Coordinates of C-alpha atoms (C1' of nucleotides) in Angstrom, one line a residue:
Chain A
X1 CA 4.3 29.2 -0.9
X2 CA 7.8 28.3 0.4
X3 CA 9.9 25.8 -1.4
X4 CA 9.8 23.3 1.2
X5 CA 5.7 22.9 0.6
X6 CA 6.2 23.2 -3.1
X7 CA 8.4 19.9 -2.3
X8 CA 5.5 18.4 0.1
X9 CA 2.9 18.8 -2.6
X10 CA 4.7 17.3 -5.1
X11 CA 5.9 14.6 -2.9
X12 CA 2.5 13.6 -1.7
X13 CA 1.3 13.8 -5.3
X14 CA 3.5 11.3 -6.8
X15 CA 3.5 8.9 -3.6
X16 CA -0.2 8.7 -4.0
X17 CA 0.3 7.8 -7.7
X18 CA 3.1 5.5 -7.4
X19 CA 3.2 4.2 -4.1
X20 CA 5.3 6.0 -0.7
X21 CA 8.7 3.0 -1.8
X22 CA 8.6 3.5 -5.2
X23 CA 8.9 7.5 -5.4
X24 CA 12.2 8.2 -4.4
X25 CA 13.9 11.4 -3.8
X26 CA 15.2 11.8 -8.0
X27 CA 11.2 11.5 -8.4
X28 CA 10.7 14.3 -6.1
X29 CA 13.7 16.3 -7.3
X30 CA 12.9 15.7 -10.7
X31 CA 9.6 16.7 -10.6
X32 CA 10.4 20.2 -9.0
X33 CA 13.4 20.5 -11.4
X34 CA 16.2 19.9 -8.6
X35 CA 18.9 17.4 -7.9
X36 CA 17.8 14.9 -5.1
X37 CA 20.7 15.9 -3.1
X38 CA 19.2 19.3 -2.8
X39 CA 15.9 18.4 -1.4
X40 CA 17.8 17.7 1.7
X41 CA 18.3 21.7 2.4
X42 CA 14.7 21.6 2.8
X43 CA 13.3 18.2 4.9
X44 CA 15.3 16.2 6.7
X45 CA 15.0 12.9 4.7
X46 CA 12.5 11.4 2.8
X47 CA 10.6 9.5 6.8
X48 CA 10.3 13.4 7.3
X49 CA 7.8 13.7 4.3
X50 CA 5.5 10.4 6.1
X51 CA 5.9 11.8 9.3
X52 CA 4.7 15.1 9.0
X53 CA 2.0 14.0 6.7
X54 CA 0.8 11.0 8.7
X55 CA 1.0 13.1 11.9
X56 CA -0.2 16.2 10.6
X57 CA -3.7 14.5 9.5
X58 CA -4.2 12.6 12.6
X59 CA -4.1 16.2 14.2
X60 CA -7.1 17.3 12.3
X61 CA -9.0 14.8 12.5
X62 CA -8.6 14.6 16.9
X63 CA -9.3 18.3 16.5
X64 CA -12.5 17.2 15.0
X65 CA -13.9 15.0 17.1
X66 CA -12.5 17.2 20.3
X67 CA -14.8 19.6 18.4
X68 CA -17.6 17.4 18.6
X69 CA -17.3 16.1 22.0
X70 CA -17.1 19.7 23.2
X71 CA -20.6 20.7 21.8
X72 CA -23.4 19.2 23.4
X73 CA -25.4 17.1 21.3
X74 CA -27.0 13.4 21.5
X75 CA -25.1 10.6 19.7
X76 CA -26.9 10.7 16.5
X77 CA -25.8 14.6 16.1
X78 CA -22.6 13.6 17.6
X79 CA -22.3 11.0 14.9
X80 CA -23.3 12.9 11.9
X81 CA -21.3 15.8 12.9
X82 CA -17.8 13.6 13.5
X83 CA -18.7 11.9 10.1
X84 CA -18.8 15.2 8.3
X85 CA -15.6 16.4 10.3
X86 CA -13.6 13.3 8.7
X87 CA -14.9 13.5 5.6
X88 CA -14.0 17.4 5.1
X89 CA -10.4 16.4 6.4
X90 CA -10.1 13.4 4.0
X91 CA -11.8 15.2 1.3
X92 CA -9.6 18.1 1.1
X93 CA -6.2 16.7 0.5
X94 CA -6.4 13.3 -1.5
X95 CA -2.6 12.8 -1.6
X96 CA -2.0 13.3 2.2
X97 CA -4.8 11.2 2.6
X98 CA -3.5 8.7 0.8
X99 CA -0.5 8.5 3.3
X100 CA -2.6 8.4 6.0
X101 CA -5.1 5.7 5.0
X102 CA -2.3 3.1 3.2
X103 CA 1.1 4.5 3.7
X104 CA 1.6 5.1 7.3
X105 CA 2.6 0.7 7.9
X106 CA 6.3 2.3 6.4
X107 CA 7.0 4.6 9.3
X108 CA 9.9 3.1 11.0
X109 CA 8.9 0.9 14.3
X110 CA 9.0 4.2 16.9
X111 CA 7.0 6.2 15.1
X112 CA 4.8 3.6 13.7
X113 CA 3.9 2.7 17.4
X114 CA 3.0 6.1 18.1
X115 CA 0.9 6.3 14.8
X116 CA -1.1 3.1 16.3
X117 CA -1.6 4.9 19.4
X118 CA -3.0 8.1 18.4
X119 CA -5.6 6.1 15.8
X120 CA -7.0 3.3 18.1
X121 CA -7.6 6.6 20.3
X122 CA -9.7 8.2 17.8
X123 CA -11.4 4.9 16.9
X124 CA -12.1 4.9 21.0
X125 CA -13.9 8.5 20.6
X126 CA -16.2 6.9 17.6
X127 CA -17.4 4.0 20.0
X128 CA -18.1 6.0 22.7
X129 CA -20.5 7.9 20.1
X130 CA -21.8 4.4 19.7
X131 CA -21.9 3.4 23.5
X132 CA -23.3 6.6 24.5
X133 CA -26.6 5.7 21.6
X134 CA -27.4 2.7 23.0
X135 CA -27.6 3.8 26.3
X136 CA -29.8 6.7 25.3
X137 CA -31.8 3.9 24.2
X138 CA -31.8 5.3 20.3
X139 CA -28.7 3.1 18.8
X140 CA -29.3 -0.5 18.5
X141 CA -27.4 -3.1 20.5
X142 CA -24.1 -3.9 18.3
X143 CA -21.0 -5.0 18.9
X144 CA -19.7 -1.4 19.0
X145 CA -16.5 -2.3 18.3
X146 CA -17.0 -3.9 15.2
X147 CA -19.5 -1.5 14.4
X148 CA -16.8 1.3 14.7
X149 CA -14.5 -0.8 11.9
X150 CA -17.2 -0.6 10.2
X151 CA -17.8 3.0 9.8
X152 CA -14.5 4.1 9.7
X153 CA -14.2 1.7 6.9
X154 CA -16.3 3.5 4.4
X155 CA -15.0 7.0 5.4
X156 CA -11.9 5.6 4.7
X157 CA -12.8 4.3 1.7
X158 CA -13.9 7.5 0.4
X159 CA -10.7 8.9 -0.5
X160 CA -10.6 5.8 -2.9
X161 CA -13.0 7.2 -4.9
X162 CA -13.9 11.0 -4.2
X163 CA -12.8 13.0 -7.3
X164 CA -12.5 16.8 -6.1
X165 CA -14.2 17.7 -9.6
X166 CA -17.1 15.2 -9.1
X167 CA -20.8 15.7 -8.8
X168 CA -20.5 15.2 -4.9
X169 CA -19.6 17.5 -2.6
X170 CA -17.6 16.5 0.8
X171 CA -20.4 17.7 2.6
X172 CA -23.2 15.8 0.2
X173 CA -20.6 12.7 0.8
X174 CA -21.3 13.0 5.1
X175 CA -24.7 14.0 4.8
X176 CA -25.3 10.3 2.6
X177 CA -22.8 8.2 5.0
X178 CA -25.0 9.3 8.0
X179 CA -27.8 8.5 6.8
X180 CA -26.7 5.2 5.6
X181 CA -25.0 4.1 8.9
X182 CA -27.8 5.2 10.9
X183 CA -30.7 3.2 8.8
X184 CA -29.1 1.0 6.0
X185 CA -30.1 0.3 2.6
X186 CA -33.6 -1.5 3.7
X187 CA -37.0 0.1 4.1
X188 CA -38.4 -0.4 7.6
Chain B
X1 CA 2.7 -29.7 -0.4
X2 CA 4.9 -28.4 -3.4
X3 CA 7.7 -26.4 -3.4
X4 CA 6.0 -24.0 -5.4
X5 CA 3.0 -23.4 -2.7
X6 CA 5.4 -23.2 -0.2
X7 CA 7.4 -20.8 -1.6
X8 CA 4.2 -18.7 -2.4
X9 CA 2.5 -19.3 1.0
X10 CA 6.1 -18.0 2.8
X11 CA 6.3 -14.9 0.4
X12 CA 2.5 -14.0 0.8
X13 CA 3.3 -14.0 4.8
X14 CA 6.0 -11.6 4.2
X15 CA 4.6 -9.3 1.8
X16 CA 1.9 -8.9 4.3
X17 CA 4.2 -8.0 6.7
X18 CA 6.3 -6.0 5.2
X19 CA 4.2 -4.7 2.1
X20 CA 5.2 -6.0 -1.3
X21 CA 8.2 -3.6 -2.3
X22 CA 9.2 -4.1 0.9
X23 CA 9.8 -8.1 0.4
X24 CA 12.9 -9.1 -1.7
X25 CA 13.8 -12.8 -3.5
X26 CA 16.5 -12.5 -1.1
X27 CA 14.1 -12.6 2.0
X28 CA 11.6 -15.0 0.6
X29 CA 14.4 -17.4 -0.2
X30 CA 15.7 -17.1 3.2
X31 CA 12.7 -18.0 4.7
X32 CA 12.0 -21.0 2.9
X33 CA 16.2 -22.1 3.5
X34 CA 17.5 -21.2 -0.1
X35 CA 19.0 -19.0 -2.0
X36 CA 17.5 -16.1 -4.2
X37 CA 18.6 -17.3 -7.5
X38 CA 17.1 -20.9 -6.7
X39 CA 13.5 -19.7 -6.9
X40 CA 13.5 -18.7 -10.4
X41 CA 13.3 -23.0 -10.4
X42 CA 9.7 -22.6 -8.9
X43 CA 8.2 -19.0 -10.1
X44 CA 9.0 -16.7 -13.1
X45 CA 9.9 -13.6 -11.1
X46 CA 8.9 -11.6 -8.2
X47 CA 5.3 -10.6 -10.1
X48 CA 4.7 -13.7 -10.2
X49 CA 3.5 -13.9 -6.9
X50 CA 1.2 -10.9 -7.2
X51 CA -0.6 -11.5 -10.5
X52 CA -1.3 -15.2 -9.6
X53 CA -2.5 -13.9 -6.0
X54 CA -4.7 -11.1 -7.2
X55 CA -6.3 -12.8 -9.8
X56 CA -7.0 -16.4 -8.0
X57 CA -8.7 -14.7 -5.6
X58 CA -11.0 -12.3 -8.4
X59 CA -11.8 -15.7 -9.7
X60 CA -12.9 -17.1 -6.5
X61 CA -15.1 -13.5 -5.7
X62 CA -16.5 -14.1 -9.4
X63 CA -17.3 -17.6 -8.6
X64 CA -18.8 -16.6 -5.6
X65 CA -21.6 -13.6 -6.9
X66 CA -22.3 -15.6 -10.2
X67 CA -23.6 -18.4 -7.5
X68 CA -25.5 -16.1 -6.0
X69 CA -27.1 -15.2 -9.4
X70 CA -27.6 -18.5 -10.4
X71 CA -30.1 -19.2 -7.2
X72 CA -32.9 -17.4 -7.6
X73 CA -33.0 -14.7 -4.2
X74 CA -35.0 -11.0 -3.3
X75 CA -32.3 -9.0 -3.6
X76 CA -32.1 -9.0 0.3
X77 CA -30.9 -12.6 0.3
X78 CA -29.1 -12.2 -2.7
X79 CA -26.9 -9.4 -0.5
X80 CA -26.6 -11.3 1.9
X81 CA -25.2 -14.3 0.4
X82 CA -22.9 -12.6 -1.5
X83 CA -21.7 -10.6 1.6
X84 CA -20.9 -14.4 3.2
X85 CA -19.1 -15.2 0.1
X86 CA -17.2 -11.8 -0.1
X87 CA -15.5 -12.3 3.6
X88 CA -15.7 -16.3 3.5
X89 CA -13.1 -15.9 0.6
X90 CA -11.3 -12.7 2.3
X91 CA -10.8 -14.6 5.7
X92 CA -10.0 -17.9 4.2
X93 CA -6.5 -16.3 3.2
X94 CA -5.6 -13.2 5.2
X95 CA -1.9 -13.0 3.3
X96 CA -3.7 -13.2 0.2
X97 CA -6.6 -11.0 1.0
X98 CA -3.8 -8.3 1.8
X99 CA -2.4 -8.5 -1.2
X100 CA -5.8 -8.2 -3.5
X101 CA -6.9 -5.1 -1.8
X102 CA -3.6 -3.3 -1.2
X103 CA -1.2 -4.2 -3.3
X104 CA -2.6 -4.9 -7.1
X105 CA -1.4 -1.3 -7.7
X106 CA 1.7 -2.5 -7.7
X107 CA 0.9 -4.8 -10.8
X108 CA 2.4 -4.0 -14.1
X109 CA 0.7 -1.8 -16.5
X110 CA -1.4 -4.4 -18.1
X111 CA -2.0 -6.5 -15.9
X112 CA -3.4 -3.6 -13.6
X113 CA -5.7 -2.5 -15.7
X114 CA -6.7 -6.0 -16.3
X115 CA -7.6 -6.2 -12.9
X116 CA -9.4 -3.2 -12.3
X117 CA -11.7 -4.4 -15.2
X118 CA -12.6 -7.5 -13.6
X119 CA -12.5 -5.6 -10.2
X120 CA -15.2 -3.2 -11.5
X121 CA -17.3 -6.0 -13.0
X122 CA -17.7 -7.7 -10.1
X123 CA -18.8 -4.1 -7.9
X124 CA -21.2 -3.8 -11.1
X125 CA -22.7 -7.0 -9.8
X126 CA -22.9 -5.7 -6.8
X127 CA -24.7 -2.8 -7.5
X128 CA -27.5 -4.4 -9.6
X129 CA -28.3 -6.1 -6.1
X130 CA -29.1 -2.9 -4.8
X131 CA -30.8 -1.6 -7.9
X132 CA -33.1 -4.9 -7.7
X133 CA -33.8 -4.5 -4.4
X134 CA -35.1 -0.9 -5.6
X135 CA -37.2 -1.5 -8.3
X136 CA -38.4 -4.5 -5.8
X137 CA -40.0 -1.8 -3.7
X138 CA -37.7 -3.3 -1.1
X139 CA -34.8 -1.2 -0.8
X140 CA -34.8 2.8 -0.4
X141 CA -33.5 4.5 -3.6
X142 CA -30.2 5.9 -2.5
X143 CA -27.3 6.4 -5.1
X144 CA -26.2 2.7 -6.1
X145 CA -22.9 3.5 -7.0
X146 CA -22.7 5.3 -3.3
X147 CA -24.2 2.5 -2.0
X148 CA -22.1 -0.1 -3.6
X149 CA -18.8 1.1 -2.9
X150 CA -19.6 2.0 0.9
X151 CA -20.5 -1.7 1.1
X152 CA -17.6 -3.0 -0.2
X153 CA -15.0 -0.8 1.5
X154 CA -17.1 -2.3 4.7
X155 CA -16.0 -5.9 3.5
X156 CA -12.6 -5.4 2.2
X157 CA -11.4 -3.5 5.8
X158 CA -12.5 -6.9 7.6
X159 CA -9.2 -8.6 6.6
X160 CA -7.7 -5.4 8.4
X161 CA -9.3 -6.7 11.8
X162 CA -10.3 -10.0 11.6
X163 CA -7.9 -12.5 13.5
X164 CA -8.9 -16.0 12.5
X165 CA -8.2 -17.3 16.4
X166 CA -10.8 -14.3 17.5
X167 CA -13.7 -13.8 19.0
X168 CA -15.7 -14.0 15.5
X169 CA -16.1 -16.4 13.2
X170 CA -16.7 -15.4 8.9
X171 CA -20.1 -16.7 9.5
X172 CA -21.0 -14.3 12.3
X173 CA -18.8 -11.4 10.6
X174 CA -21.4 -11.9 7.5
X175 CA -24.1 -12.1 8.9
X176 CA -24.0 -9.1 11.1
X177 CA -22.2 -7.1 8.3
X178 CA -25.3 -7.7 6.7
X179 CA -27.8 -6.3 9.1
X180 CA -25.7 -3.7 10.0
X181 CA -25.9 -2.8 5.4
X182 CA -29.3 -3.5 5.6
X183 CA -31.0 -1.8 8.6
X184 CA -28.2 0.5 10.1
X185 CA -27.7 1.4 13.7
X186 CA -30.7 3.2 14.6
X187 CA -33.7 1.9 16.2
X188 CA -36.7 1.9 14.2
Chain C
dT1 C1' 29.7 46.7 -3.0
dT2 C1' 30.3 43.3 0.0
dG3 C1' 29.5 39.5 3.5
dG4 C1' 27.1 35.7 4.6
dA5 C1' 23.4 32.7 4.6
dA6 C1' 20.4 30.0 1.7
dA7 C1' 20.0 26.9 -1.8
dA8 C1' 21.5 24.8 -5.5
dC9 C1' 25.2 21.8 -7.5
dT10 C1' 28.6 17.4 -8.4
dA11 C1' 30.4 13.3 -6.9
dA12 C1' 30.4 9.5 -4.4
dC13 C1' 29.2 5.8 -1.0
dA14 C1' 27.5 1.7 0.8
dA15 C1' 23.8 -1.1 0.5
dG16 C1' 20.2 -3.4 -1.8
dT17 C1' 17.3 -4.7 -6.1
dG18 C1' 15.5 -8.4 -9.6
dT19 C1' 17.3 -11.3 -12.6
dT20 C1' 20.5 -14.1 -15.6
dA21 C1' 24.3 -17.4 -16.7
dG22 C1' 26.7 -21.2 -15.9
dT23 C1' 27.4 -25.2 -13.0
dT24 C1' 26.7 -29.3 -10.1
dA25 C1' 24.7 -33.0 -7.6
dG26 C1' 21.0 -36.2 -7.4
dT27 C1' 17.0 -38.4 -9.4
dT28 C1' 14.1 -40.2 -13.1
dT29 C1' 13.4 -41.8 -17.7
dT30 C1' 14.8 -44.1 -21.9
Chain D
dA1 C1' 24.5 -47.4 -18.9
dA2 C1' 23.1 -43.1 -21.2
dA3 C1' 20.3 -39.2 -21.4
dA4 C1' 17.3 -35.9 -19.6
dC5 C1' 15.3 -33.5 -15.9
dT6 C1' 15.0 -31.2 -11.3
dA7 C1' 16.5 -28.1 -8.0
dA8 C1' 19.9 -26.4 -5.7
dC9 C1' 24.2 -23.6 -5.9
dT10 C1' 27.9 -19.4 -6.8
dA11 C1' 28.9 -15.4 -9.1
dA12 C1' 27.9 -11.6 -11.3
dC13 C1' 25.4 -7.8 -13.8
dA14 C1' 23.4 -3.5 -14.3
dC15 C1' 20.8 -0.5 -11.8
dT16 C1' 18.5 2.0 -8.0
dT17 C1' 18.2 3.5 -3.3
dG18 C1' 18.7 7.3 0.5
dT19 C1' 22.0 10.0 2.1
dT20 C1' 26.5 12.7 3.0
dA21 C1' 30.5 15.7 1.9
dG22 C1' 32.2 19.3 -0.2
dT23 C1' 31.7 23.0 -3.5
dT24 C1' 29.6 26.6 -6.1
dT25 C1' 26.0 29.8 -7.2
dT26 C1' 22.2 32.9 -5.9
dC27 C1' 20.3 36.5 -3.5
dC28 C1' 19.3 39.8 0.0
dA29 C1' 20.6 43.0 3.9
dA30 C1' 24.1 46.1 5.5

DNA sequence: TTGGAAAACTAACAAGTGTTAGTTAGTTTT
DNA sequence: AAAACTAACTAACACTTGTTAGTTTTCCAA
């Protein structure tokens, strides 16, 4: 592990617990026994640390659903199988996901426009999962766009409450989500 | 209209804006035409404004699922009014809605943990809904912890979209937030 | 053993932070 | 008319912020 990830870690850790403006770089260089002045041998500046999270994550999560469009399936497979891609990318780093869920409105304007851009794009491949089931006559007709909020919403959520040591797995977490989006809480 | 509410209402405006660290006395007094120093006439100090925020609106949520209790409802109707009630309350103040669901974490010690106890009561009330609507035959027996937090994290991202000169009204938000809880996106 | 890069250090800057003290003008109450 | 209250002001305090400049130490390849 290179210094310069030892610094991300520990970054991303303490910006999850204390908020990305109130961890500043004495936090950082504190907590990896250095002088703040010295972190900037390793990362630009303390945007750099956002950046390359916020960015980073919104990578992974266009690879998965390029993944899902690729693969030939009908929406309810399509669905299940972007679900489970989000949730393993959430899942399995809290503290960047923290950034990304909450933290990314701090970006400075430029890059925060870009950030926009890249999200309502991936929001545009989860209604077209939702489009594409009603017109295969096995989704209901919603609004899809507020049905889209709507499940990103609770896979969003779940980095609120997902605790790595829990009694639920990532891929027990998906599996559950599906099946709640696609039939709710009622019997029939 | 006080002084006092103005100086609130300008401050929650900005802190949604800019986030809550992100706001100084110095901008708040600006925008209401004074200087910093002078608001210390009207508040007690910058937390203040996010302790009385945070917990007027957990009073108005409390008042709002102990009147659904109060009526005697299946638990269907009982989710369903208390969904209304959740985002009636949410959309009625988007400024203040911000701050209760994103920015309490900024609250000192006690008064945090203060709030995540009332917050937790009021998701416990919540989840005996669902567990009602179980042992009323009604409702499929998923985890109602699971349940209960994908619910809410459904309700609490509407103050992320909603726009109050939109295309939706609370009403209609409720209301299809609740079929879309209770019978999902899949036909049949 | 030495040269040079990498990585740490100290010191400082310029700006911004919430808040307090003390004061003043204008209004209300006694 | 005198006293008290309200709400604004200026000035300042003590501290924190991200970042830069310049310097010293560490460490590895030649």
């Amino acid at each position: 592990m290179t210094r310069r990830q030892e610094i991300m870690g520990t970054a991303l850790g303490l910006m999850r617990k204390k908020g990305y403006l109130n961890t500043s770089m004495r936090d950082i260089a504190s907590s990896v026994n250095m002088e703040a002045a010295s972190l900037y041998n390793h990362i630009k500046g303390k945007e750099e640390i956002l950046v390359d999270t916020c960015f980073g994550l919104a990578e992974t999560l266009e690879l998965g659903i390029k993944e899902v469009n690729d693969i030939y399936f009908n929406a309810a497979e399509k669905l299940a199988m972007a679900i489970h891609n989000h949730i393993q990318a959430l899942t399995q780093d809290l503290n960047a996901s923290h950034l990304f869920v909450h933290e990314w409105r701090h970006l400075s304007d430029d890059k925060r426009a870009q950030f926009i851009q890249r999200r309502d794009l991936y929001e545009k491949e989860f209604r077209d999962i939702v489009i594409l089931g009603f017109e295969e006559g096995e989704f209901k007709d919603v609004d899809p766009k507020f049905a889209t909020l709507t499940i990103l919403a609770s896979l969003n959520w779940v980095g609120e409450w997902y605790r790595p040591q829990g009694d639920m797995e990532p891929k027990e977490i998906a599996q559950k989500l599906t099946q709640f989006i696609l039939s709710g809480l009622q019997k029939n």
